[in-house]
PDB file of C-alpha atoms in Angstrom:
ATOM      1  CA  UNK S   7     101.699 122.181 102.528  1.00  0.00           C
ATOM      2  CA  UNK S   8     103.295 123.640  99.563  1.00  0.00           C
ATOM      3  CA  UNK S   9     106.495 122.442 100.920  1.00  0.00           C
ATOM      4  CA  UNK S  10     105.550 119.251  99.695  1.00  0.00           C
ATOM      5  CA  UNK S  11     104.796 120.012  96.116  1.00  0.00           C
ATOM      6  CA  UNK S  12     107.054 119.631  93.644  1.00  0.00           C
ATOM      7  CA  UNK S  13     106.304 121.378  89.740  1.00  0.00           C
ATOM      8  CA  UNK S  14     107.428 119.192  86.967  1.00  0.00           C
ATOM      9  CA  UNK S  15     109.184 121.217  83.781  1.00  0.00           C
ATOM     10  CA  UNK S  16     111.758 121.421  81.457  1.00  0.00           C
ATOM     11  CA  UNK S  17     114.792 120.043  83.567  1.00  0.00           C
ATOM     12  CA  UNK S  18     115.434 116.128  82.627  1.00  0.00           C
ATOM     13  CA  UNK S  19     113.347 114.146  84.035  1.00  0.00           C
ATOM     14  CA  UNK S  20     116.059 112.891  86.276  1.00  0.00           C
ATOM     15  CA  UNK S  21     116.245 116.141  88.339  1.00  0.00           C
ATOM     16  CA  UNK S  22     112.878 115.490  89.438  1.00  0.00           C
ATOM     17  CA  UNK S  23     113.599 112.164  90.630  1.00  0.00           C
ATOM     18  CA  UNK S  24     116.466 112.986  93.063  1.00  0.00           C
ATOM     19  CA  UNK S  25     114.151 115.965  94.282  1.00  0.00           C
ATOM     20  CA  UNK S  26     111.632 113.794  95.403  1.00  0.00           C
ATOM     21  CA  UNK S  27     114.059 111.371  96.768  1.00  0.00           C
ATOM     22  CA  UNK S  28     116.035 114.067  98.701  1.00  0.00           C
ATOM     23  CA  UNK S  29     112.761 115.272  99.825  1.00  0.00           C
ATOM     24  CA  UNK S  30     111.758 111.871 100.949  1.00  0.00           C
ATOM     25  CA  UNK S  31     114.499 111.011 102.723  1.00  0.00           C
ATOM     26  CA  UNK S  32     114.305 113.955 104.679  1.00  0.00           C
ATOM     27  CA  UNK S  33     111.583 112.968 106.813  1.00  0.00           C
ATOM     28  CA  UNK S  34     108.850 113.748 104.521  1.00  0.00           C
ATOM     29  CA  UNK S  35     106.321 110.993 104.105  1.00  0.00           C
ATOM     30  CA  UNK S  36     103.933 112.467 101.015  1.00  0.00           C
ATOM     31  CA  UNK S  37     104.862 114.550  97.973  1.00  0.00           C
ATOM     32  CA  UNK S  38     102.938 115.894  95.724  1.00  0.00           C
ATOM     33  CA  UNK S  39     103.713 115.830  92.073  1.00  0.00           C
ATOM     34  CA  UNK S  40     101.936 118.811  89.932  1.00  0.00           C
ATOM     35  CA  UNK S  41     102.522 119.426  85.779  1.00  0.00           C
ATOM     36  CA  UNK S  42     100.557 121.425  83.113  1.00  0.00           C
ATOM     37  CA  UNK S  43      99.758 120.753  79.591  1.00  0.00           C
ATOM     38  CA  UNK S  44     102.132 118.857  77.864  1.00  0.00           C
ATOM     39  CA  UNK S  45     104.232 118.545  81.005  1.00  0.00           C
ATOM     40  CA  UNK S  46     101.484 116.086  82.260  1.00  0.00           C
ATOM     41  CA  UNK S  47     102.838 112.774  80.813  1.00  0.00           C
ATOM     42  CA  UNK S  48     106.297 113.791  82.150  1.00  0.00           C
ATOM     43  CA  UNK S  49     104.614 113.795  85.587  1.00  0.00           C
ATOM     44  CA  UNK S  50     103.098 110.124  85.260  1.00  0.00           C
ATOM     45  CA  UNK S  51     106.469 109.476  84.325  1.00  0.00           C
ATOM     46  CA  UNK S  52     108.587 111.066  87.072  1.00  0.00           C
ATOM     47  CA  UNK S  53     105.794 108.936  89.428  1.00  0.00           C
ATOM     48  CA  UNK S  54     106.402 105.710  87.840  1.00  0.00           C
ATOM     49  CA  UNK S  55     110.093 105.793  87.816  1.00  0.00           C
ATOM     50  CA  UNK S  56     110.201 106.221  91.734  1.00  0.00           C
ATOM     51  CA  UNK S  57     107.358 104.313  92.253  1.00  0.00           C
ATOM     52  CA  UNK S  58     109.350 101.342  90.185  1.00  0.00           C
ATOM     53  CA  UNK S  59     113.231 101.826  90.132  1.00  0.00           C
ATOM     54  CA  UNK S  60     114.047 103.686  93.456  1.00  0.00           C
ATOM     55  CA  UNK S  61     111.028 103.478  96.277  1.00  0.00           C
ATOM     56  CA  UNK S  62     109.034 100.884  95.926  1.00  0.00           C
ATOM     57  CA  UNK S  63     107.496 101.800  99.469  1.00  0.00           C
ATOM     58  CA  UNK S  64     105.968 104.652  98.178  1.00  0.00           C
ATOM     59  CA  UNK S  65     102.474 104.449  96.485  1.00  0.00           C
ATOM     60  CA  UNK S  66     100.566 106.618  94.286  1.00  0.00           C
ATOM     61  CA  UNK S  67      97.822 107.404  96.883  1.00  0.00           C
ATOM     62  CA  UNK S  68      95.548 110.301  94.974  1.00  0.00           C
ATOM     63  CA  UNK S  69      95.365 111.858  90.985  1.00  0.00           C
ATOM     64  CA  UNK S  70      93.249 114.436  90.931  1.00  0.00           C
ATOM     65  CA  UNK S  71      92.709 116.160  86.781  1.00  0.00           C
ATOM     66  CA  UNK S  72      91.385 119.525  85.902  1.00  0.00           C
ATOM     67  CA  UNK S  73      91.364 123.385  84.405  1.00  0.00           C
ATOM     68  CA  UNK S  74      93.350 126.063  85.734  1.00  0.00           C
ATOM     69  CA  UNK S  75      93.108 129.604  84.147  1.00  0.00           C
ATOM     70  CA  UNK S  76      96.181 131.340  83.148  1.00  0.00           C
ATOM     71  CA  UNK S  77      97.039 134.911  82.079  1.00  0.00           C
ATOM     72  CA  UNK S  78      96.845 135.075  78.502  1.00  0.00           C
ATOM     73  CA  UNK S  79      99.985 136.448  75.960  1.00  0.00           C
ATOM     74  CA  UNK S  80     100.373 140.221  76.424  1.00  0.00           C
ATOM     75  CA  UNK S  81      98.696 140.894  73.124  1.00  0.00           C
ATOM     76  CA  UNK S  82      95.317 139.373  74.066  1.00  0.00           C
ATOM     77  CA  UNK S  83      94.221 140.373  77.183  1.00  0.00           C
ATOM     78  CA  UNK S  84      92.644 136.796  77.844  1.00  0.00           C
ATOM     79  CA  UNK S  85      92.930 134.286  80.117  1.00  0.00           C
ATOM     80  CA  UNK S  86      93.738 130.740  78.531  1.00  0.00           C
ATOM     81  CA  UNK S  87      92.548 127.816  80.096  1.00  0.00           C
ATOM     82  CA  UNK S  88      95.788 124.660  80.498  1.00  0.00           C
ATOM     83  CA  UNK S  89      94.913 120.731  81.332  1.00  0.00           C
ATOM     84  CA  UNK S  90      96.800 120.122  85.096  1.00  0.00           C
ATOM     85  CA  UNK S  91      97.424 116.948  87.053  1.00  0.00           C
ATOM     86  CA  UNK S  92      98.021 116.203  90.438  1.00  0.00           C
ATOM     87  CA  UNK S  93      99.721 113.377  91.853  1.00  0.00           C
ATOM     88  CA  UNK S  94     100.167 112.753  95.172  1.00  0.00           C
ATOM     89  CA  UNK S  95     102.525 110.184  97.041  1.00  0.00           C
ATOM     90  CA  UNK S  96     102.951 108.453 100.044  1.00  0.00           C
ATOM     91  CA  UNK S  97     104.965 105.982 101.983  1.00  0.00           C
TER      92      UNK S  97
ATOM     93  CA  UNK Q  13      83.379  96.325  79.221  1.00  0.00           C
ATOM     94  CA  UNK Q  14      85.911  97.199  76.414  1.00  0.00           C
ATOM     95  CA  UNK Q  15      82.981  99.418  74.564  1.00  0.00           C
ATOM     96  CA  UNK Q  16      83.348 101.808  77.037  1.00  0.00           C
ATOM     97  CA  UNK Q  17      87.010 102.899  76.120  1.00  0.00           C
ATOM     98  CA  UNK Q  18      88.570 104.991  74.067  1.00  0.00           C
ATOM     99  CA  UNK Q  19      91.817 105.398  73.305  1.00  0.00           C
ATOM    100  CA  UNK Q  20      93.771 108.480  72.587  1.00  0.00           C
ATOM    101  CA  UNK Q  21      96.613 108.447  69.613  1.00  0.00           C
ATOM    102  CA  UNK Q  22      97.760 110.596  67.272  1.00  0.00           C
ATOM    103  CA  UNK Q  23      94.074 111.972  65.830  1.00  0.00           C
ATOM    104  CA  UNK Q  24      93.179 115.965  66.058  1.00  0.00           C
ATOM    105  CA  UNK Q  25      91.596 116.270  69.681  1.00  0.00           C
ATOM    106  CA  UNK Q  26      88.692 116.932  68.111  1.00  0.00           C
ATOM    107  CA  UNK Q  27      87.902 113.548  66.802  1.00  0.00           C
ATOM    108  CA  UNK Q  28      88.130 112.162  70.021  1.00  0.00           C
ATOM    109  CA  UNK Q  29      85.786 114.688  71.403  1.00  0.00           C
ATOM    110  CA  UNK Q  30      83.779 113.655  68.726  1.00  0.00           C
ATOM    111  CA  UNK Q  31      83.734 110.153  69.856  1.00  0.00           C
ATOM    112  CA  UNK Q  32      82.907 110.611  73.449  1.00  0.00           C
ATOM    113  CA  UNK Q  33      79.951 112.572  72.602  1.00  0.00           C
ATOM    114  CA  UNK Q  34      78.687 110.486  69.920  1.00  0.00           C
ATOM    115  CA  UNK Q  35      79.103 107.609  73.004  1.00  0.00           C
ATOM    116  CA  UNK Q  36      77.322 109.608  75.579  1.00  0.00           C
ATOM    117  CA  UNK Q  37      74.570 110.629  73.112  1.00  0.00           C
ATOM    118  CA  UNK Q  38      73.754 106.793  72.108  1.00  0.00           C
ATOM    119  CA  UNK Q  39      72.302 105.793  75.575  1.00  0.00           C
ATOM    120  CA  UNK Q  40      75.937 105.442  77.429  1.00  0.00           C
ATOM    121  CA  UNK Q  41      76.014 106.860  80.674  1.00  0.00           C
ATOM    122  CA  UNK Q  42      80.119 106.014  80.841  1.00  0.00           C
ATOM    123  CA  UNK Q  43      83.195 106.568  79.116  1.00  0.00           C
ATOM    124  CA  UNK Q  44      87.266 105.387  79.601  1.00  0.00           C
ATOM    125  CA  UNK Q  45      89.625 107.671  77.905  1.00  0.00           C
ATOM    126  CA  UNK Q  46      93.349 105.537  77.744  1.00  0.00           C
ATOM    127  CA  UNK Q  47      96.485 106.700  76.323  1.00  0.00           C
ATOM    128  CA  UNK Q  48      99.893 106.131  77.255  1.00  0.00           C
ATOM    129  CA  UNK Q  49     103.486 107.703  77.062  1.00  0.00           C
ATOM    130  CA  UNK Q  50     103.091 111.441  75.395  1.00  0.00           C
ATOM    131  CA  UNK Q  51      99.245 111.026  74.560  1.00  0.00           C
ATOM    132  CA  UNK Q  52      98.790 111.012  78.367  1.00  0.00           C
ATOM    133  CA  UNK Q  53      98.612 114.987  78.229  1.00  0.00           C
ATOM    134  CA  UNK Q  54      96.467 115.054  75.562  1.00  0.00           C
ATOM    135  CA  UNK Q  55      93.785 112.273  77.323  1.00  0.00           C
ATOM    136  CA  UNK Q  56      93.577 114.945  80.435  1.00  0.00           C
ATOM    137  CA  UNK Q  57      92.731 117.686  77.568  1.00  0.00           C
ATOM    138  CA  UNK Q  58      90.171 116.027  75.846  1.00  0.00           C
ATOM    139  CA  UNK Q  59      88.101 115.091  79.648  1.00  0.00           C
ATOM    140  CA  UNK Q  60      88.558 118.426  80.481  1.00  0.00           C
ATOM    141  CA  UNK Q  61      87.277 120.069  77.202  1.00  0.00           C
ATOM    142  CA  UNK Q  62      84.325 116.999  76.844  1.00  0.00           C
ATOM    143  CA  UNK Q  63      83.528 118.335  80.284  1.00  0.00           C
ATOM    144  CA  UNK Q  64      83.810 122.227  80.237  1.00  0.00           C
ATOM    145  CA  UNK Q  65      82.775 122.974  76.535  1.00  0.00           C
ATOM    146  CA  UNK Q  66      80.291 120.104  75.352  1.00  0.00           C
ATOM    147  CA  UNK Q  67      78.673 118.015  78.655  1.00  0.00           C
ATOM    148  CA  UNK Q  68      78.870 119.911  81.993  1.00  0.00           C
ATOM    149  CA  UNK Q  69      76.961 117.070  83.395  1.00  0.00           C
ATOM    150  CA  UNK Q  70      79.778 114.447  82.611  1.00  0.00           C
ATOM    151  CA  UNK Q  71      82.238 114.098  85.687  1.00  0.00           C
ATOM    152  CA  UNK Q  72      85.815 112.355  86.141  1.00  0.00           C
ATOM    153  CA  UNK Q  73      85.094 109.556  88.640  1.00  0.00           C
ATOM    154  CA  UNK Q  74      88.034 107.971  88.251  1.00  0.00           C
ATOM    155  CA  UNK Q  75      92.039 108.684  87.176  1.00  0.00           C
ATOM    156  CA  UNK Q  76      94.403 106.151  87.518  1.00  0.00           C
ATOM    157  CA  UNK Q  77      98.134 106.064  86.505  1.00  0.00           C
ATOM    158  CA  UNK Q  78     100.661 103.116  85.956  1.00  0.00           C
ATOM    159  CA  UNK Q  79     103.030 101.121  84.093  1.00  0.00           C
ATOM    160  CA  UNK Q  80     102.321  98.882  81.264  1.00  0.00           C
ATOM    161  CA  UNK Q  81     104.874  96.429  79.828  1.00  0.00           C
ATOM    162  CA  UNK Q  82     105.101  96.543  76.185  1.00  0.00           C
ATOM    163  CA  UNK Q  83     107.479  94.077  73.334  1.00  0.00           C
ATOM    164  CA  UNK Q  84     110.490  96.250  72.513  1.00  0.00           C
ATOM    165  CA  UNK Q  85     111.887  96.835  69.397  1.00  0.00           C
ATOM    166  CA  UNK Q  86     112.450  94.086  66.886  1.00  0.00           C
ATOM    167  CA  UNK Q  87     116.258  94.459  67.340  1.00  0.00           C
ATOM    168  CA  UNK Q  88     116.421  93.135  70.990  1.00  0.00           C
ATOM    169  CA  UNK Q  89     113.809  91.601  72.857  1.00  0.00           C
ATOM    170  CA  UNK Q  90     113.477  93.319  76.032  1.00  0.00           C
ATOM    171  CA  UNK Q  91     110.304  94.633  77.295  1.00  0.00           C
ATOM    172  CA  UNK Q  92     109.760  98.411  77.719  1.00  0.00           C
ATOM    173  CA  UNK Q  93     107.777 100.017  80.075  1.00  0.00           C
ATOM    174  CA  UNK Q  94     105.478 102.488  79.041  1.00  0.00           C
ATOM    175  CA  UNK Q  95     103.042 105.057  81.990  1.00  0.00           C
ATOM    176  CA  UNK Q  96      99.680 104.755  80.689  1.00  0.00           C
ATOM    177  CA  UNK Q  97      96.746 107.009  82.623  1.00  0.00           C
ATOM    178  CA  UNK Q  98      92.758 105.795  82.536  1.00  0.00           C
ATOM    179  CA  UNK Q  99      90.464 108.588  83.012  1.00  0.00           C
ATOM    180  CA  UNK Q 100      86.978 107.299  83.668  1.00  0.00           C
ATOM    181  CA  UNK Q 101      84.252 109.633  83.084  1.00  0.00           C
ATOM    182  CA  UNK Q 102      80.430 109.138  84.164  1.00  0.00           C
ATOM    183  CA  UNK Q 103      77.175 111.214  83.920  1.00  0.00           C
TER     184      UNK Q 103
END
């Protein structure tokens, strides 16, 4: 359910935390984490931190890595293909 | 076995697509791309371009995500912990 996604972006990395841990703690039991291009290390991050420093019930379950097509800048009328990941986790 | 990996630093992407082919053409029929911390979004871009541009027959089979403890700096000696990702790719 898209409910259960969460996008990682420009916000410190710290917002993204306490959204997954609200979201947990709200009788969710799975999350998906999902970042693009160079937002994809941030992701692994955000994962690890939980994972670590605040739930260490909750396990990296699936990564899943590919290609999405975006629109391309107004100019071009292109599409432009961006690197995603997908994390999902559970506990 | 350690000949297998390949890991992902501040080179142009290029180079390291240049690697993983050069692997894959000498009789290899596998291939780990590491990197940790910010290289981690630039390991899912070179799979996915190795993949989509150069060797459609190459697949990820594996992606896994983690924490590895590295020394600190020289000033104090704590650890730090560093996300690393390992993106295996077969074919």
């Amino acid at each position: 359910m898209e409910d259960d996604v969460i996008f990682i972006g420009k916000k410190p990395l710290m917002s993204y935390i306490l959204a997954i841990l609200t979201h947990m703690n709200s009788g969710h039991s799975r999350i998906v984490i999902k970042a693009r291009g160079s937002m994809i290390s941030k992701a692994v991050d955000v994962s690890q931190i939980v994972k670590r420093k605040f739930s260490k019930d909750l396990k990296v379950t699936k990564v899943e890595i590919g290609t999405e097509e975006l629109p391309g800048r107004e100019e071009d009328h292109k599409t432009r293909d961006v690197s995603y990941i997908s994390i999902e986790m559970a506990g």
